[in-house]
XYZ file of C-alpha atoms in Angstrom:
530
model
C 43.919 84.001 158.899
C 42.633 81.171 157.560
C 39.927 79.049 159.236
C 42.886 76.530 159.692
C 45.339 79.367 161.356
C 41.895 80.276 163.253
C 41.562 76.692 164.991
C 45.727 75.990 165.313
C 45.909 79.366 167.287
C 42.977 78.620 169.029
C 44.052 75.843 169.910
C 47.883 77.423 171.162
C 45.778 79.981 173.486
C 43.995 77.215 175.189
C 46.618 75.310 175.539
C 48.967 78.344 177.483
C 45.673 79.768 178.986
C 45.435 75.982 180.600
C 49.229 75.433 181.359
C 50.919 76.029 184.322
C 47.027 76.417 186.084
C 45.787 74.012 187.394
C 43.057 72.564 188.984
C 40.448 76.518 190.842
C 43.223 78.056 189.821
C 42.864 77.754 186.466
C 38.930 78.889 186.969
C 39.864 81.776 188.804
C 42.992 82.730 186.199
C 41.425 81.871 182.717
C 41.164 84.266 180.285
C 39.616 82.032 177.366
C 36.692 82.765 176.591
C 34.898 79.589 176.488
C 36.231 79.089 179.682
C 34.558 82.238 180.763
C 31.455 81.263 179.576
C 31.261 78.049 180.877
C 31.358 79.622 184.295
C 28.664 82.539 183.390
C 26.939 79.611 182.253
C 27.149 77.813 185.072
C 27.010 80.670 187.576
C 23.116 81.262 185.876
C 22.142 77.849 186.627
C 22.485 77.930 189.714
C 20.821 81.722 190.305
C 17.799 79.740 187.976
C 17.409 77.448 190.310
C 18.053 79.980 193.375
C 16.242 82.313 193.152
C 13.450 80.336 191.299
C 13.746 78.392 195.158
C 12.669 81.819 196.079
C 9.480 82.056 193.419
C 8.373 78.057 194.873
C 8.008 80.133 198.388
C 5.686 82.537 196.607
C 3.647 80.172 195.250
C 3.209 77.939 198.244
C 1.701 80.509 200.048
C -0.316 81.595 197.525
C -1.249 78.193 196.994
C -4.569 78.978 199.040
C -6.480 81.840 200.907
C -4.490 82.634 204.699
C -1.219 83.137 205.952
C 0.103 79.604 206.173
C 4.436 79.311 205.206
C 5.875 83.021 205.965
C 5.084 86.426 207.429
C 3.750 89.043 205.188
C 7.217 91.134 205.425
C 9.378 87.980 204.493
C 7.537 87.735 201.441
C 7.737 90.397 199.580
C 11.406 89.726 200.217
C 11.128 86.543 198.636
C 9.307 88.319 195.443
C 12.105 91.432 195.834
C 15.074 88.901 195.938
C 13.441 86.214 193.631
C 12.871 89.040 190.659
C 16.496 90.769 191.300
C 18.515 87.362 191.515
C 16.451 86.631 188.458
C 17.075 89.623 186.574
C 20.422 90.096 187.833
C 21.962 86.211 188.337
C 19.979 84.538 185.681
C 19.286 85.719 182.615
C 21.653 88.814 182.248
C 24.547 86.145 183.108
C 23.570 83.452 180.915
C 22.789 85.545 177.939
C 26.824 86.949 178.420
C 27.511 83.203 178.555
C 26.672 82.815 175.270
C 28.199 86.018 173.657
C 31.588 84.780 175.794
C 31.287 81.202 174.304
C 30.196 82.040 170.807
C 30.672 85.708 169.466
C 34.641 84.996 168.936
C 33.413 82.424 166.627
C 31.134 83.760 164.647
C 33.287 86.842 163.789
C 36.212 84.495 163.664
C 38.170 86.012 166.159
C 40.440 84.083 168.200
C 39.288 85.458 172.207
C 37.510 88.035 172.926
C 39.140 91.794 172.501
C 39.812 92.553 176.218
C 40.216 89.086 178.016
C 41.391 89.543 181.562
C 38.804 92.225 181.814
C 36.286 89.333 180.566
C 37.342 87.280 183.704
C 37.348 90.196 186.067
C 33.048 91.069 184.720
C 32.964 87.378 185.541
C 34.387 87.258 189.321
C 32.774 90.386 190.739
C 29.616 88.477 190.093
C 29.488 85.823 192.571
C 31.024 88.949 195.384
C 27.736 90.786 194.610
C 25.131 88.023 194.426
C 27.065 86.633 197.872
C 26.185 90.195 199.181
C 22.612 90.169 198.201
C 21.799 87.200 199.656
C 22.767 88.168 202.979
C 21.295 90.641 203.248
C 18.624 87.799 204.571
C 20.321 86.813 207.136
C 21.041 90.389 208.851
C 18.804 92.603 211.119
C 15.323 92.829 209.912
C 15.268 91.215 207.362
C 16.417 91.067 202.948
C 14.482 94.573 201.748
C 11.141 94.008 201.299
C 10.467 96.827 199.012
C 10.533 94.861 195.425
C 13.192 94.694 192.748
C 12.494 98.410 191.687
C 13.431 99.800 195.613
C 10.432 102.818 194.914
C 11.242 105.700 197.851
C 10.127 105.910 200.197
C 9.281 101.881 200.799
C 12.665 100.798 200.320
C 14.358 102.810 202.666
C 12.297 102.061 205.765
C 14.781 98.278 205.235
C 17.460 99.043 208.300
C 20.945 96.970 207.654
C 20.200 95.491 204.658
C 19.407 98.668 202.416
C 23.255 99.988 201.692
C 24.502 95.908 200.879
C 21.450 95.725 198.223
C 22.448 99.157 196.434
C 26.500 98.458 196.748
C 25.807 94.739 195.263
C 24.011 96.498 192.496
C 26.599 98.797 191.655
C 28.874 95.323 191.684
C 26.410 93.731 188.639
C 26.098 96.952 187.037
C 29.783 97.742 186.970
C 30.005 93.814 185.581
C 27.626 94.494 183.442
C 29.302 97.726 181.295
C 32.413 95.677 181.301
C 30.820 92.568 179.422
C 28.982 94.943 177.114
C 32.510 96.438 176.593
C 34.274 93.821 175.808
C 31.654 92.647 173.201
C 31.810 95.889 171.485
C 34.986 96.539 170.571
C 35.224 92.252 170.170
C 33.132 92.922 167.122
C 33.658 96.505 166.659
C 37.645 95.261 165.983
C 38.119 91.622 165.887
C 35.896 90.772 162.847
C 36.987 87.836 160.062
C 38.773 89.938 156.934
C 35.450 90.015 154.700
C 33.124 89.837 157.416
C 31.212 93.554 157.034
C 28.450 94.503 159.918
C 25.569 92.685 157.370
C 27.489 89.606 157.007
C 27.310 88.886 160.694
C 24.837 86.228 162.827
C 21.681 87.533 163.909
C 22.977 86.425 167.232
C 26.230 88.796 167.197
C 23.723 91.772 165.599
C 21.537 91.665 168.950
C 23.964 91.519 170.936
C 25.752 94.220 169.972
C 22.861 96.137 169.844
C 21.895 95.319 173.647
C 25.780 96.142 174.820
C 24.908 99.839 173.330
C 21.800 99.262 175.853
C 23.835 98.386 178.227
C 26.298 100.757 178.340
C 23.644 103.708 178.246
C 21.233 102.439 181.577
C 23.286 100.808 183.469
C 25.104 103.951 185.229
C 20.825 104.929 185.400
C 20.327 102.702 187.953
C 23.331 103.355 189.255
C 22.898 106.792 190.076
C 18.406 106.358 190.855
C 20.646 103.516 193.726
C 23.294 106.358 194.704
C 20.534 108.518 195.166
C 18.505 106.783 197.641
C 21.543 105.742 199.764
C 22.403 109.316 200.113
C 19.259 110.239 200.786
C 18.852 107.730 204.447
C 22.452 108.277 205.124
C 23.359 111.905 203.826
C 21.082 114.062 204.170
C 20.088 114.904 200.443
C 16.580 115.103 199.846
C 16.284 114.228 196.120
C 13.051 111.695 197.130
C 11.475 112.929 200.000
C 8.587 115.461 199.805
C 9.752 116.421 203.716
C 12.757 118.317 201.988
C 11.016 119.237 198.924
C 12.204 116.347 196.693
C 10.217 113.969 194.352
C 9.365 110.101 194.911
C 8.146 109.964 191.983
C 11.344 111.201 190.276
C 13.002 108.254 191.603
C 9.822 106.336 189.243
C 11.694 107.533 186.004
C 14.910 107.177 186.764
C 14.722 103.525 187.544
C 12.055 102.873 184.434
C 14.597 105.187 182.182
C 17.054 102.444 183.661
C 13.813 99.667 183.995
C 12.842 99.646 180.392
C 15.584 99.148 177.962
C 16.670 96.354 180.615
C 13.496 94.353 179.670
C 15.417 94.448 175.654
C 18.156 94.067 177.309
C 17.034 90.555 178.325
C 15.193 89.518 175.173
C 16.841 90.875 172.509
C 20.007 88.155 172.716
C 16.975 85.865 172.948
C 15.776 86.967 169.495
C 18.732 86.488 168.461
C 19.778 83.367 169.180
C 16.173 82.318 167.951
C 16.588 83.576 164.646
C 20.133 81.534 164.206
C 17.842 78.073 165.286
C 14.497 77.787 163.013
C 16.386 78.908 159.562
C 18.815 75.443 160.987
C 15.776 73.394 161.535
C 13.612 74.954 158.034
C 17.164 74.569 155.925
C 16.589 77.769 154.781
C 18.074 81.175 154.996
C 16.419 83.633 157.487
C 14.146 85.591 155.632
C 14.311 89.216 155.405
C 17.669 88.974 157.280
C 18.491 93.266 156.941
C 14.698 93.761 158.203
C 16.072 91.876 161.213
C 18.376 94.112 161.911
C 16.901 97.388 160.862
C 13.756 95.580 163.676
C 16.433 95.353 166.287
C 17.946 98.420 165.944
C 14.245 99.946 166.105
C 13.477 98.131 169.063
C 16.351 98.870 170.869
C 15.876 103.164 170.603
C 11.658 103.304 170.932
C 12.496 101.213 174.142
C 15.050 105.026 175.798
C 11.217 107.105 175.461
C 8.757 104.319 176.383
C 9.670 104.544 180.026
C 6.695 106.311 182.146
C 4.117 103.369 180.511
C 5.379 101.787 184.033
C 3.753 104.633 185.987
C 0.580 106.207 184.201
C -0.975 106.461 187.159
C 1.629 108.584 189.416
C -1.294 111.550 187.866
C 0.939 113.169 184.946
C -0.710 115.191 182.312
C -2.821 113.796 179.541
C -0.457 114.425 177.174
C 2.476 112.818 178.202
C -0.064 108.991 179.085
C -0.962 110.160 174.937
C 2.639 109.674 173.866
C 3.985 107.261 175.989
C 0.558 105.137 174.938
C 1.749 105.289 171.102
C 4.967 105.420 171.470
C 4.406 102.216 173.058
C 2.624 100.780 171.047
C 4.874 101.147 168.459
C 7.165 98.989 169.733
C 5.213 96.273 167.971
C 6.017 97.253 164.246
C 9.405 96.673 165.014
C 8.573 93.323 166.686
C 5.864 92.149 164.470
C 8.381 91.863 161.916
C 10.437 90.179 163.715
C 7.674 87.393 164.386
C 6.719 87.252 160.866
C 10.234 86.443 159.251
C 10.671 83.540 162.022
C 7.556 82.557 160.343
C 8.469 82.752 157.415
C 11.123 81.812 157.645
C 9.613 78.557 158.716
C 7.204 78.621 155.837
C 7.608 75.754 153.099
C 11.236 74.701 154.807
C 12.001 71.141 155.394
C 11.174 71.912 159.074
C 12.139 69.159 161.499
C 11.535 69.410 165.626
C 14.445 68.707 167.155
C 13.866 69.899 170.716
C 16.455 73.760 170.273
C 13.539 74.396 167.492
C 10.866 73.104 170.078
C 11.934 75.713 172.513
C 12.218 78.477 169.650
C 8.145 77.373 168.266
C 7.294 77.336 171.790
C 9.178 81.022 172.237
C 7.422 82.745 168.855
C 3.967 81.655 170.008
C 3.747 82.442 173.466
C 5.890 85.318 174.175
C 3.508 86.773 171.444
C 0.792 86.190 174.086
C 3.564 87.790 176.279
C 3.214 90.759 173.661
C -0.067 90.791 172.912
C -0.984 91.392 176.274
C 1.527 94.133 176.809
C 0.372 96.180 173.615
C -3.628 96.244 176.326
C -1.821 97.157 179.044
C -0.229 100.587 177.036
C -3.612 101.448 176.437
C -3.562 104.124 179.078
C -7.230 103.667 180.243
C -6.662 100.317 180.038
C -4.183 99.976 182.394
C -5.229 102.228 185.302
C -7.887 99.199 185.665
C -4.745 96.586 185.182
C -1.565 98.324 187.115
C 0.148 96.436 189.900
C -2.669 93.222 189.530
C -1.189 90.061 188.519
C -2.127 90.869 184.811
C 1.007 92.501 185.339
C 2.812 89.835 186.203
C 1.084 87.700 183.600
C 2.388 89.721 181.032
C 5.735 90.258 182.025
C 6.702 86.528 183.309
C 4.807 85.625 179.895
C 7.987 87.853 178.041
C 10.769 86.932 180.094
C 10.454 82.981 180.660
C 8.720 81.735 178.030
C 10.434 84.376 176.167
C 14.268 84.680 177.482
C 14.534 81.573 179.849
C 13.228 79.379 176.309
C 14.770 81.063 173.997
C 18.433 80.884 176.249
C 17.227 76.728 176.997
C 17.241 76.163 173.271
C 20.750 77.868 172.658
C 22.475 75.773 175.500
C 20.276 72.387 173.853
C 22.056 74.364 170.206
C 25.476 74.326 170.858
C 25.514 71.903 173.828
C 27.205 69.019 170.725
C 29.044 72.016 169.651
C 30.917 72.743 173.623
C 30.789 69.904 175.084
C 31.631 67.119 171.458
C 28.792 65.338 172.678
C 25.110 65.199 171.877
C 22.674 65.334 174.691
C 19.814 62.809 175.242
C 17.540 63.786 171.957
C 14.492 62.104 174.295
C 15.005 63.578 177.915
C 14.909 66.637 175.413
C 11.893 66.193 174.625
C 10.162 65.583 177.920
C 11.956 68.126 179.579
C 10.206 70.346 176.615
C 6.782 69.021 177.050
C 6.844 69.376 180.977
C 8.555 73.120 180.482
C 5.311 74.278 178.386
C 2.433 72.165 179.707
C 3.544 73.779 183.541
C 4.620 77.294 181.729
C 1.236 77.515 180.530
C -0.425 76.128 183.752
C 1.082 78.186 185.941
C 0.846 81.769 184.159
C -2.166 81.813 182.158
C -4.030 81.992 185.450
C -2.801 84.941 186.572
C -4.140 87.217 183.660
C -7.559 86.156 184.490
C -6.529 87.000 188.392
C -5.417 90.229 187.145
C -8.981 90.967 185.255
C -10.831 90.007 188.725
C -8.509 92.666 190.374
C -6.206 90.623 192.533
C -2.952 93.395 193.622
C 0.528 92.048 193.597
C 2.889 90.980 195.715
C 0.285 90.280 198.802
C 0.650 87.255 200.533
C -2.862 86.863 201.736
C -5.780 87.214 198.840
C -10.148 86.972 198.997
C -11.050 83.388 198.649
C -12.649 84.234 195.008
C -9.106 84.586 193.718
C -8.638 80.734 195.749
C -8.459 77.956 192.055
C -6.888 80.115 190.282
C -3.849 80.406 192.849
C -4.322 76.895 193.213
C -3.862 75.924 189.536
C -1.175 78.786 189.265
C 0.872 77.435 191.811
C 0.701 73.643 190.955
C 2.013 75.062 187.379
C 4.993 76.149 189.037
C 6.298 73.759 191.622
C 5.689 70.974 187.885
C 7.892 73.534 186.110
C 9.904 74.285 189.239
C 11.314 70.761 189.255
C 10.880 70.424 186.017
C 14.579 71.988 185.756
C 16.007 69.591 187.330
C 15.694 67.219 184.341
C 17.711 69.892 182.404
C 20.392 70.464 185.054
C 20.761 66.596 184.645
C 20.414 66.250 180.930
C 23.265 69.292 180.442
C 25.539 67.144 183.586
C 24.871 63.821 181.415
C 25.957 65.691 178.405
C 29.069 66.683 179.201
C 30.436 63.699 181.078
C 29.814 61.557 177.726
C 26.996 60.245 175.384
C 26.627 59.948 171.609
C 30.136 61.785 170.197
C 29.221 64.774 168.188
C 29.563 64.708 164.318
C 30.458 67.407 162.312
C 27.312 68.077 160.962
C 25.170 67.873 164.339
C 22.113 68.687 163.074
C 21.467 66.396 159.860
C 20.266 69.128 156.981
C 19.307 67.078 153.267
C 19.758 71.138 152.191
C 23.689 70.849 152.899
C 23.350 73.495 155.359
C 25.693 73.501 158.196
C 24.866 73.562 161.922
C 26.322 76.739 162.293
C 24.575 78.192 159.287
C 25.217 81.748 159.919
C 22.172 84.107 159.512
C 22.785 85.754 156.140
C 21.595 83.968 153.192
C 24.806 82.015 151.363
C 25.800 82.772 148.309
C 23.726 80.636 145.613
C 22.420 80.677 142.174
C 18.351 80.033 143.277
C 17.681 83.156 140.497
C 19.775 81.555 137.627
C 17.654 79.286 135.697
C 19.202 76.168 134.863
C 20.921 75.284 131.065
C 19.053 73.326 128.895
C 21.075 70.577 127.708
């Protein structure tokens, strides 16, 4: 099918989809990948603001020592809900939304392979999160055991516990359906001539991520179901009084939890790998090595889970295995960082908002990577474990990492989605406020952790007061600056400068939707001397 025919098919699909259904029914019944992508992105934005508000409750309480705003139990409910909402409600649906929008267009498909399942996988999510948020209104409040839900603590949370388990099952079902859809679309609906190693890197990272999702979401489902049967059906999987082992839950949870971290970051790698070549005006350096590095990271993510539990008393051989395998992940990740920097090297770079977010991603994600290497050292981890150093580490990976990459992708593709340019001046303002404040927010937490401040506590020793105050100020500036992001998107959707065919001007003539693999060229053929 030619590009022109694709456009005709796409518009025919749009007309067919939007013809009879109007208003709310259009969104409830749509099978169009662009509509569903938009719904995922809007839902993720709402959840991002909801989870962010919970984080501000936490930081407001920690602004100074002493208990001033909330009860300790409610404080821990906030940490639990903040984590579950940000992971399953904000970051994952946002990357799925980008996948829904872009993958069919990038592989030359008219839509996703399984459009009705696509609709269903989205509409499960609002139900799941309504269930999860409703636990805050139940007797005893939401579970206060952290997003890790360790027994026996989680089973002391009363009526809300089974609702949390059920909402997690629904989120998992949604993720698995989305993953199946992405795999089938990429494998079966690529345009003729698009071999796997000609796919854009965003498509590659999502293909690998989808396999990770299918592999690990059932593990989480099994773990939380065992928690449920321990509580209500007399089993003793994790109950020491019946011969069970609470530490077994940690193994099951982290066998899901560590690949989950890469489920959030691999699509971010894909977005960055699309943006940096465009604004460097040259093809991505080392395309194939990027694909193999992504696959290596995905494979290694399955064999490092117990580095989250060095302090449970595992054998020395186990500590050594998990220490070395964790350090090994730094190698393919280092390959990716090297390739991004090499792509920018001697490129005709310009610094529009998506590129600024991408460069910040490369620098700040690397800080998160280095603190991860510190945590990988088993004897050092005994000191860092469950301290604010860990909080600083994973927030550097997930906020200036995954969240910044999603923001970069939104700025990059908004003109393509809406036909309008966003305000570049406001975009840069959003970037600078976010980047400065996110470092003011999370960098001091490294020092708090090294000084011994434990995580998930509402009160603390006065020696930690100054860094906590700085961190909380950064949190409020970062949180409120995201309202500017919402305004920029809203203004762009409503109208603005029309986007031209080549939005991102390119002296080299590369289109702004440049595919990751190098286009055909004759750079290595000497010109004829006339």
